Coordinates of C-alpha atoms in Angstrom, one line a residue:
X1 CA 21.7 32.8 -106.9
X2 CA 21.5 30.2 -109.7
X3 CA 24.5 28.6 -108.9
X4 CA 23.1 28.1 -105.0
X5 CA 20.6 25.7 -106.2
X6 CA 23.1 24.3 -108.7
X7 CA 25.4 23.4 -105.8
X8 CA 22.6 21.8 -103.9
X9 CA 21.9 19.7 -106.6
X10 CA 25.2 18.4 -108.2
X11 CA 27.0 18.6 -105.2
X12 CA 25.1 17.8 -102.0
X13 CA 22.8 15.6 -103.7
X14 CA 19.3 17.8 -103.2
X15 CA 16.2 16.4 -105.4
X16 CA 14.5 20.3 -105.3
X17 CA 16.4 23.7 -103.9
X18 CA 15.7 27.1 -103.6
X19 CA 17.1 30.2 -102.7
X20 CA 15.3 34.0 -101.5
X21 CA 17.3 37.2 -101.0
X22 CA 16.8 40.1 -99.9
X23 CA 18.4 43.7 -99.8
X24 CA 15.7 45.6 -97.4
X25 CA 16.2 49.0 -96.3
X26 CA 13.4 49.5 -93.1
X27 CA 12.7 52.8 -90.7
X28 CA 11.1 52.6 -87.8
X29 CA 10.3 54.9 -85.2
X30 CA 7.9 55.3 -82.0
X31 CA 6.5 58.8 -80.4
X32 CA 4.9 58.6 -77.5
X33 CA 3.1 62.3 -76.3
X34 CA 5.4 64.6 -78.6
X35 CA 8.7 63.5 -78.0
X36 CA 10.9 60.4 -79.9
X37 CA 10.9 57.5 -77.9
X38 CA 12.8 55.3 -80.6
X39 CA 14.0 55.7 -83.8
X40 CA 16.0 53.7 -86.5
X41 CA 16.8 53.4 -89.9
X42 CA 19.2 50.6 -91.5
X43 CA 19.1 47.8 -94.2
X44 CA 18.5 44.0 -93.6
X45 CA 20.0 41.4 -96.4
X46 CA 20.5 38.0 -96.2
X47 CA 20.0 34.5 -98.4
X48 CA 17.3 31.4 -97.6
X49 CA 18.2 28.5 -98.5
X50 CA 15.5 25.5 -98.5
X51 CA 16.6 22.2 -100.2
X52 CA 14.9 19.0 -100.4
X53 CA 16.3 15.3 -99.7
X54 CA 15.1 12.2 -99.6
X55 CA 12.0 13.5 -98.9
X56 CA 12.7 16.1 -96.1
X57 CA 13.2 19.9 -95.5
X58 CA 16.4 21.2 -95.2
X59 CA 16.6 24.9 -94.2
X60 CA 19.0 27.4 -93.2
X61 CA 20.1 31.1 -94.1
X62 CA 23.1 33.5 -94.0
X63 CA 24.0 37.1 -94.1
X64 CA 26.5 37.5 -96.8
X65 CA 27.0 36.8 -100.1
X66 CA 30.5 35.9 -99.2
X67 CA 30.5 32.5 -101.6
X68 CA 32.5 30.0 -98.2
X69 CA 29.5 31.1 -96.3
X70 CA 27.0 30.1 -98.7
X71 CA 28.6 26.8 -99.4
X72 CA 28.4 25.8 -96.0
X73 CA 24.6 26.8 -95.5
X74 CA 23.9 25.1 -98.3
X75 CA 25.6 21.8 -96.8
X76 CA 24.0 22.4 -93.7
X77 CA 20.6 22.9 -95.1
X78 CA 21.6 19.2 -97.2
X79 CA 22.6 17.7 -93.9
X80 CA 19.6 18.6 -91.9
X81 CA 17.3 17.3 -94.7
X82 CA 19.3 14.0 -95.0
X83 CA 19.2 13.7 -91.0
X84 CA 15.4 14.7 -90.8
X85 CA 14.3 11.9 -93.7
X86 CA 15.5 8.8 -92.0
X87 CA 12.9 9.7 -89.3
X88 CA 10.5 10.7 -91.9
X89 CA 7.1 8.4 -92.3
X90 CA 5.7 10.2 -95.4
X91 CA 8.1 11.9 -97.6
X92 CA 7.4 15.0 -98.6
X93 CA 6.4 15.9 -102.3
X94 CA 5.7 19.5 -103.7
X95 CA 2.7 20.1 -106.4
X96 CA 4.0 21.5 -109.8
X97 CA 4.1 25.4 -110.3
X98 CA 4.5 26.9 -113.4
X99 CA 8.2 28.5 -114.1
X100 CA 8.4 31.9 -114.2
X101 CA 11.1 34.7 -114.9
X102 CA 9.6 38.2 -114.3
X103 CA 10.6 41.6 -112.6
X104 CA 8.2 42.8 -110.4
X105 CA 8.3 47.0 -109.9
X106 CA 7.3 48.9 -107.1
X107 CA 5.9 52.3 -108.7
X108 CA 4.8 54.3 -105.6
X109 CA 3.7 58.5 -106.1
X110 CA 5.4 59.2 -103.4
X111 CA 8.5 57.0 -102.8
X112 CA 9.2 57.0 -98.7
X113 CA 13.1 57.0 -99.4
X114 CA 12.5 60.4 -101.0
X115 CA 10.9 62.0 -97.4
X116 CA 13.6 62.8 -95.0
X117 CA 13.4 61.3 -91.9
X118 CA 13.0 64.3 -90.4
X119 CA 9.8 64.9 -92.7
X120 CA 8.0 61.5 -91.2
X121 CA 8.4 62.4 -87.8
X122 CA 7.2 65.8 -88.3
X123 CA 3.7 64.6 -89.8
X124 CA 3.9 61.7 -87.0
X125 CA 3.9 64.7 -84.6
X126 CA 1.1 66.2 -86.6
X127 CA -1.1 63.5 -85.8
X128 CA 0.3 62.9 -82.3
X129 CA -0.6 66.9 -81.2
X130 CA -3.8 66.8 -83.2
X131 CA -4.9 63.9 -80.3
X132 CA -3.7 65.7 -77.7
X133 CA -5.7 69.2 -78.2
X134 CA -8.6 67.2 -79.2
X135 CA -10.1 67.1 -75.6
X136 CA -8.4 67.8 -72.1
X137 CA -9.1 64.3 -70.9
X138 CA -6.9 62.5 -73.9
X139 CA -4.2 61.8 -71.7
X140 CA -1.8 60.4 -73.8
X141 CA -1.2 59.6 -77.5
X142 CA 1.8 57.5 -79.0
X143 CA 2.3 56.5 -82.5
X144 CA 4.4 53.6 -84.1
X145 CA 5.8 54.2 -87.9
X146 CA 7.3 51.5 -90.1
X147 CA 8.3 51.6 -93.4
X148 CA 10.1 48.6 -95.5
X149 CA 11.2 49.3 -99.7
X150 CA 13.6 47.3 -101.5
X151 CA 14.2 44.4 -103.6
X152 CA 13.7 40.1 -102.9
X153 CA 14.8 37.5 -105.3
X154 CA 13.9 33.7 -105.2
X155 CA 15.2 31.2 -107.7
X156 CA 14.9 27.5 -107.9
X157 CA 16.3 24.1 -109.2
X158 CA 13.3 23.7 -111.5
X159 CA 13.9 27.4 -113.6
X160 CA 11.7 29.7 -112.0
X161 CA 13.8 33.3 -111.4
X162 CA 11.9 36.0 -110.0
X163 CA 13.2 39.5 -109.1
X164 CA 10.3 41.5 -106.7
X165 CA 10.1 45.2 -105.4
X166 CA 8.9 45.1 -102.1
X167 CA 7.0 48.3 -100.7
X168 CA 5.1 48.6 -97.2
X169 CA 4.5 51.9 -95.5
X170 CA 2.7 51.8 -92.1
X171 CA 1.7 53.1 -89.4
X172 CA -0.8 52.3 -85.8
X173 CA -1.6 55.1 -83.7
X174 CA -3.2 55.2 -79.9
X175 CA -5.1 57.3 -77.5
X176 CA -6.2 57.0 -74.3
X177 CA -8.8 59.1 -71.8
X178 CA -9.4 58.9 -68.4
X179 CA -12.1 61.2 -66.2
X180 CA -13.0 60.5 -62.6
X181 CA -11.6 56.5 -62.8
X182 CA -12.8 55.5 -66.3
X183 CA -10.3 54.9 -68.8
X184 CA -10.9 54.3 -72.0
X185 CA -8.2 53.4 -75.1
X186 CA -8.6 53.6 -78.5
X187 CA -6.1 52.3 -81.7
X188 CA -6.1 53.1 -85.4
X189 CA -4.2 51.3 -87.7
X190 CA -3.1 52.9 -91.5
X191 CA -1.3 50.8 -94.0
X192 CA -0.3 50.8 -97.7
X193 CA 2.1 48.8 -100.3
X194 CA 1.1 52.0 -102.7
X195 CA 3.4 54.5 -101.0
X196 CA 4.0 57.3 -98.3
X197 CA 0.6 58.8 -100.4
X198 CA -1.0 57.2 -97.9
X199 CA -1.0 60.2 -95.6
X200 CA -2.3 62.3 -98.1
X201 CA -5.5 60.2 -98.1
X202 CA -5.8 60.4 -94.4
X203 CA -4.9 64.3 -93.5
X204 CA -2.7 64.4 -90.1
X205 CA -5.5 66.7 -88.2
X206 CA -8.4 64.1 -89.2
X207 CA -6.7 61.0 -88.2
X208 CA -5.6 61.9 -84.9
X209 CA -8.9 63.1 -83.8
X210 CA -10.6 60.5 -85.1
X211 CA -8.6 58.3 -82.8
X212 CA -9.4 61.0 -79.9
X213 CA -13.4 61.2 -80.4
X214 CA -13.2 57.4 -79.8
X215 CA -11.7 57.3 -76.5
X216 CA -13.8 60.5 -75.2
X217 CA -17.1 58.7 -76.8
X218 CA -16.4 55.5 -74.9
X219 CA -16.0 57.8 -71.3
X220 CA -19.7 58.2 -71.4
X221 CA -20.7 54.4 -72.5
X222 CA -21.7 51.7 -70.3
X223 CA -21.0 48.2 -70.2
X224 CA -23.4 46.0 -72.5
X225 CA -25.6 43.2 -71.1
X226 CA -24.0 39.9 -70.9
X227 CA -25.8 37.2 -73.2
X228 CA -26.8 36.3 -76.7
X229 CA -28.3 39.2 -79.0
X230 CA -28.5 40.1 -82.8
X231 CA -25.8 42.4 -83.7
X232 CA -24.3 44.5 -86.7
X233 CA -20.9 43.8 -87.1
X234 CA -19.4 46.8 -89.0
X235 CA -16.5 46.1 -92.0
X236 CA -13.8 46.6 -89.1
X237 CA -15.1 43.6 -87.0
X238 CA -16.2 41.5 -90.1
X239 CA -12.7 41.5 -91.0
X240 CA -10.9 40.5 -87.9
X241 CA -14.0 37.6 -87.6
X242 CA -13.3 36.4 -91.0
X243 CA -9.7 36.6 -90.3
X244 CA -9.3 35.0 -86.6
X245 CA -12.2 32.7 -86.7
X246 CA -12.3 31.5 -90.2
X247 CA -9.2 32.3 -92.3
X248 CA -7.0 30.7 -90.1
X249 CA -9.0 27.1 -90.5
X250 CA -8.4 27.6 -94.1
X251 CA -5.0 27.6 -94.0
X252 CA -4.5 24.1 -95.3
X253 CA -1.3 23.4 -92.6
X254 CA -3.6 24.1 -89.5
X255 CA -7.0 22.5 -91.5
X256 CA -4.1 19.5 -91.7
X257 CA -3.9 19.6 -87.7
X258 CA -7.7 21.0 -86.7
X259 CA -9.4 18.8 -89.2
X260 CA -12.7 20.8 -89.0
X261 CA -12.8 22.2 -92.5
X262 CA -11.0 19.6 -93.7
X263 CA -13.9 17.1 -93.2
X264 CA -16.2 19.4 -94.4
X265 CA -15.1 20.3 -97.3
X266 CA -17.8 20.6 -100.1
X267 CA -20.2 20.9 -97.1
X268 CA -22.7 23.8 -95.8
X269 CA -20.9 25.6 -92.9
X270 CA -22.8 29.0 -93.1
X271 CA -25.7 30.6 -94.4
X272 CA -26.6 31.2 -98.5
X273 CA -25.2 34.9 -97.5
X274 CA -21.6 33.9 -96.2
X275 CA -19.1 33.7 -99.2
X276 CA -15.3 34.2 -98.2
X277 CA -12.0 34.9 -100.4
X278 CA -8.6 35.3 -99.5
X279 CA -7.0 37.6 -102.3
X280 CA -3.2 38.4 -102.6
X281 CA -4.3 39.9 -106.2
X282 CA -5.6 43.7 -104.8
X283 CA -3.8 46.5 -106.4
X284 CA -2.1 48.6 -103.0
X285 CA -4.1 46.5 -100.5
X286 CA -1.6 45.7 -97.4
X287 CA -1.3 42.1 -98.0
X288 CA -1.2 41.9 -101.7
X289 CA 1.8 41.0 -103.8
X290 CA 2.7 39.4 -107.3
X291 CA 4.5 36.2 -106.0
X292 CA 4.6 34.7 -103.2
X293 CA 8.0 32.8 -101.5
X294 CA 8.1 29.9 -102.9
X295 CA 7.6 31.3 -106.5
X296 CA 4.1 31.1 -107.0
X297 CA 1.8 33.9 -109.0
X298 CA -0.6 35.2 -106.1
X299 CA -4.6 33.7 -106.4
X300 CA -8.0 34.8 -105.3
X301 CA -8.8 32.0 -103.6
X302 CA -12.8 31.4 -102.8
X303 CA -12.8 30.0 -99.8
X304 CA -16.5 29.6 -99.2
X305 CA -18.9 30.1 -101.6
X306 CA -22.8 30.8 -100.6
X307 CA -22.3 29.0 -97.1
X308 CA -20.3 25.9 -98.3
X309 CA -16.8 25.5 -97.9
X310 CA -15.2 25.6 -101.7
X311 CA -11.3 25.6 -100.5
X312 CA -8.2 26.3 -99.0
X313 CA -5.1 28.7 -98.5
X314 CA -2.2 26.5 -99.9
X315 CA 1.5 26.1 -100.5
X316 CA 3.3 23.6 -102.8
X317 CA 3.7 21.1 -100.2
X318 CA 0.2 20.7 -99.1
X319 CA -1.5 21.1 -102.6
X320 CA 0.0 18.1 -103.2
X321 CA -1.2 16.7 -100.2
X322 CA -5.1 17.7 -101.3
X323 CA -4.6 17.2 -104.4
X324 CA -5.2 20.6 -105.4
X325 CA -3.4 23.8 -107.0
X326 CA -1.0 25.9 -104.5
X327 CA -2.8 29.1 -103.8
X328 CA 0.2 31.4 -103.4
X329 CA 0.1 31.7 -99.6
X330 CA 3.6 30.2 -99.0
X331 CA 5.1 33.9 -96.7
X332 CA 8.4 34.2 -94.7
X333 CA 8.9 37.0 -92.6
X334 CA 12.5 37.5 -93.6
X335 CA 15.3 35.5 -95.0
X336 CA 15.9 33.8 -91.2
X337 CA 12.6 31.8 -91.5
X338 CA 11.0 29.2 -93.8
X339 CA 7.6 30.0 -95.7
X340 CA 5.3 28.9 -94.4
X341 CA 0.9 29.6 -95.0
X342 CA -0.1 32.9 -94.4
X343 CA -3.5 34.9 -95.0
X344 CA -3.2 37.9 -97.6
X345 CA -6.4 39.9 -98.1
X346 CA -9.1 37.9 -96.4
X347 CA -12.4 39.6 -96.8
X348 CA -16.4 39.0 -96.9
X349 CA -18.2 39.4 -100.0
X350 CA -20.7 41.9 -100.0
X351 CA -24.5 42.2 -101.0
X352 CA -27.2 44.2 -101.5
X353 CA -28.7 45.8 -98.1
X354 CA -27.9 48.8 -96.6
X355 CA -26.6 49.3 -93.1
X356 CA -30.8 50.8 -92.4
X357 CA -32.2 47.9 -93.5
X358 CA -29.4 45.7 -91.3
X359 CA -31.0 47.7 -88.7
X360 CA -34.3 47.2 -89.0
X361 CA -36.0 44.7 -87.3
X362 CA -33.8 44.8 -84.4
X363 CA -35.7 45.4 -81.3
X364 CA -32.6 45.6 -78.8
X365 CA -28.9 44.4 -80.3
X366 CA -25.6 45.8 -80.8
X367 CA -23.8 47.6 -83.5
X368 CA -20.0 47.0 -83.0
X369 CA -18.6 49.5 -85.1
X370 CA -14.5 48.6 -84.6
X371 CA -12.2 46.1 -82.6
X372 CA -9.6 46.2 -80.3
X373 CA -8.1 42.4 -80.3
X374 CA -9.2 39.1 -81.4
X375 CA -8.0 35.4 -81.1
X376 CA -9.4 31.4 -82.0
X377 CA -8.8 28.4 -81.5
X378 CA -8.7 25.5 -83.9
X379 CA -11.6 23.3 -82.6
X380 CA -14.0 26.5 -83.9
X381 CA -14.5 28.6 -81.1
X382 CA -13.6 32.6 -81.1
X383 CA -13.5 35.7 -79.3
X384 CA -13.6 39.6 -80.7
X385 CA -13.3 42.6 -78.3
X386 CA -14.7 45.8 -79.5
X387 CA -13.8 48.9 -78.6
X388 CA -16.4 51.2 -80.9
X389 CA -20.0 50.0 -80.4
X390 CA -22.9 51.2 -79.6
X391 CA -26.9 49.9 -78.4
X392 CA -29.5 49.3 -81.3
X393 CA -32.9 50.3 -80.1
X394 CA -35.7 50.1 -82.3
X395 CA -33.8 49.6 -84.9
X396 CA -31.8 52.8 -84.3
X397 CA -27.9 53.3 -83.2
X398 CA -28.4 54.6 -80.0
X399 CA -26.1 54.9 -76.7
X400 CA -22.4 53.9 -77.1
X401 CA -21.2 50.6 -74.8
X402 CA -17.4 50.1 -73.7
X403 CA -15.7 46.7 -72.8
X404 CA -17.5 44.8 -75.0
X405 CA -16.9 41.2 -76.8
X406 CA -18.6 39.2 -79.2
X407 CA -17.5 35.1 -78.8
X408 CA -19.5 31.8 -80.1
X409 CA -18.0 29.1 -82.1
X410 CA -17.7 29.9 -85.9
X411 CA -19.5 27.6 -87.4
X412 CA -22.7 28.1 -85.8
X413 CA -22.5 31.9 -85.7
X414 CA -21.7 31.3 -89.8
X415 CA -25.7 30.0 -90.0
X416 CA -26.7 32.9 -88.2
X417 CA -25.3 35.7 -90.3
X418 CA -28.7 36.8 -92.1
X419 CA -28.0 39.7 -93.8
X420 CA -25.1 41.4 -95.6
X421 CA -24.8 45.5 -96.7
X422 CA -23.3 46.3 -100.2
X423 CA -20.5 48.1 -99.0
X424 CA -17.2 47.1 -98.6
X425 CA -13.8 47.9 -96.6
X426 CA -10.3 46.8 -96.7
X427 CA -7.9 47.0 -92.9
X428 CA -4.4 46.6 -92.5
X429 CA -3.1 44.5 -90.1
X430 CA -0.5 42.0 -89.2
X431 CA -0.7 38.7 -88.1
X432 CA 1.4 36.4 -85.6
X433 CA 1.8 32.8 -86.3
X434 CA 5.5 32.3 -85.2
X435 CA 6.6 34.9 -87.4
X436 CA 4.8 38.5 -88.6
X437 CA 2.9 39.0 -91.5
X438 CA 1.2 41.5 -93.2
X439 CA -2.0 41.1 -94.0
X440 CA -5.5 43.5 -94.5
X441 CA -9.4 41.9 -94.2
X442 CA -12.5 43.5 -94.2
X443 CA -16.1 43.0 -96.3
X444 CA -18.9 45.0 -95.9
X445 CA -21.6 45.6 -92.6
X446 CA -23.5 42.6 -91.6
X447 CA -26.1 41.2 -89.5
X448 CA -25.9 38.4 -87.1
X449 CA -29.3 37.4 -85.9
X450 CA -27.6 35.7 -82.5
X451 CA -24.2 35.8 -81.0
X452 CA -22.9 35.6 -77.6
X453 CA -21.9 39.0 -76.1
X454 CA -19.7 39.8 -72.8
X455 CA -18.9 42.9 -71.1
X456 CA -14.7 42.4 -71.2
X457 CA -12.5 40.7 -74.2

């Protein structure tokens, strides 16, 4: 691995190089009812190799060691770099990072190469049956199983050699109901870098009725009122908010192209209550990790701090071009793709209320319990479907609604968040933005005093 960024250097004339590996051994399989839909099991390896010249990015990858092979994607990384730079206005330059030389172990309870295939489909079927004899009008129940263990390694031209376990066990199952025309869907997603112990904190039975009870409750709901209304958001939906309509503003590559937090940096987005991080630092939490790709030791990173925006989600390249620290968001999906900014944990900070006293004072609003899809765009504007919510009458959870959405435009729906529960929650997820990441957000129950509300997401 040394000697690739040795190459790059002596020989093809790169100012900065570095190299990832990996030796990844992933299973996947899909049930749908009881039955095995798809299933497979096999080991993904391969070498990145990112140089800089003149300026530019060079990138390519290969998968083999075999030393021809990496010789010529190392050239070809060289040559694109040198071809890109004499189009290039601004040449890149990265911000320092300390060196590091460190191991990084994986020490899971229960290791997921040490359960037998045959073993994780049986609890998957577990889960799958407990669904379907939950209620006669489940219709049908499928279930999506992923695990990835092994080992990454990332050197580069300045020192820094890092050798990282990497341990991801996850799973997202689904229900659906139907009765005379409605039908109703439900999804629960389970996730862990801990180990396959993670289905002995969520028992087979109780997970796949929970995802049941949700699709029968939402038979009997109705469609909520279209318009504006104060609504609790439980930890669920505060998580996918903070994710889809904030976090992705505060990665410093789209603030580059959106320019909305950018200009107002130092400035009061949201109200005293409202204080983000994004935290790669969370012992077993999905997105968490020791380093990320390009080397870097993994931050909590305050993003907003009492309603005023305090920073940004950063890699080398645009840390230097704000001045600033990288954060250690810099992710690539696999060793065919560049890093580029990803979330990690991105979560609310929580307070001091309880979910009553959220409640009270509510004449008629929502409580939106869990989601079922979200998306944002980068001039501030959002949209959240739910699929778990429920009427607040009185200041009482009342009658469950089905189809709903929450939507405004983030900042001034930031201004309106006027009260915050002392709880908290953590989700795991994954997040498309070219390539797949995983990532978990969450916080704790809050109150929005007004937010616009639809009937369909």
């Amino acid at each position: 691995m040394q000697k690739i960024t040795t190459t790059a250097a002596t020989k093809f004339g790169a100012n900065y190089a570095e190299a990832r590996a990996q030796q990844l051994t992933k299973t996947m399989f899909t049930l749908k009812e009881e039955r095995v839909e798809a299933a497979k099991q096999g080991i993904e390896s391969g070498v990145a190799i990112r140089v800089l010249v003149n300026g530019a990015w060079g990138f390519a990858s290969a998968g083999s060691l075999d030393s021809t092979i990496l010789e010529e994607a190392i050239s070809d990384a060289c040559r694109m770099a040198k071809l890109v730079s004499q189009r290039l206005k601004t040449p890149i330059k990265l911000a320092s990072a300390p060196i590091v030389e460190d191991h990084v172990s994986a020490k899971p309870k229960k290791n997921p190469k040490d359960i037998a295939m045959e073993d994780k489909i049986k609890n998957a079927l577990d889960i799958t049956k407990a669904s379907l004899s939950f209620d006669p009008r489940i219709k049908s129940c499928g279930l999506d199983y992923m695990d990835l263990m092994g080992t990454s390694f990332f050197v580069n031209s300045e020192g820094t050699n890092i050798e990282q376990d990497k341990l991801y066990v996850w799973a997202r199952i689904t229900a659906s109901a139907q009765t005379e025309g409605t039908f109703t869907f439900s999804r629960e997603e389970i996730g862990s870098t801990s180990g396959y112990e993670l289905f002995d904190t969520q028992p087979s039975e109780e997970l796949g009725q929970k995802v049941a009870q949700r699709a029968i409750e939402q038979i009997s709901a109705k469609p909520p009122k279209g318009g504006k209304a104060p609504v609790v958001l439980g930890p669920n939906v505060v998580g996918v908010f903070v994710h889809e309509a904030f976090g992705h503003l505060a990665e410093a590559d789209l603030a580059l192209s959106s320019g909305l937090l950018d200009s107002n940096m130092g400035k009061k987005i949201g109200s005293d209550l409202v204080t983000f991080y994004d935290d790669g630092t969370i012992e077993g939490a999905f997105g968490a990790f020791k380093y990320d790709d390009e080397g870097v030791a993994s931050h909590k990173t305050l993003l907003i701090k009492d309603g005023v925006v305090s920073g940004l989600m950063h890699n080398r390249e645009t840390a230097q071009k704000f001045n600033t620290h990288p954060t250690g968001n810099a992710r690539a999906e696999d060793f065919r793709v560049e890093p580029i900014i990803r979330m990690r944990c991105t979560y609310m900070e929580p307070k001091d209320q309880t979910l009553d006293e959220l409640l009270e004072g509510i004449k008629e609003g929502y409580y939106f319990k869990s989601f079922r899809g979200g998306q944002a765009s980068l001039d501030g504007t959002f949209q959240v479907g739910i699929q778990e919510g429920y009427e607040i009458k009185n200041g009482e959870i009342q009658t469950p609604v089905r189809t709903a959405s929450i939507s405004g435009n983030t900042l001034e729906t930031l201004h309106k968040v006027d009260g915050v529960g002392k709880d908290f929650a953590l989700d795991p997820g994954r997040c498309g933005k070219g390539q797949t990441a995983f990532i978990c957000d969450g916080g704790p129950h809050i109150r929005v005093s007004e937010v616009i509300v639809g009937g369909s997401a």
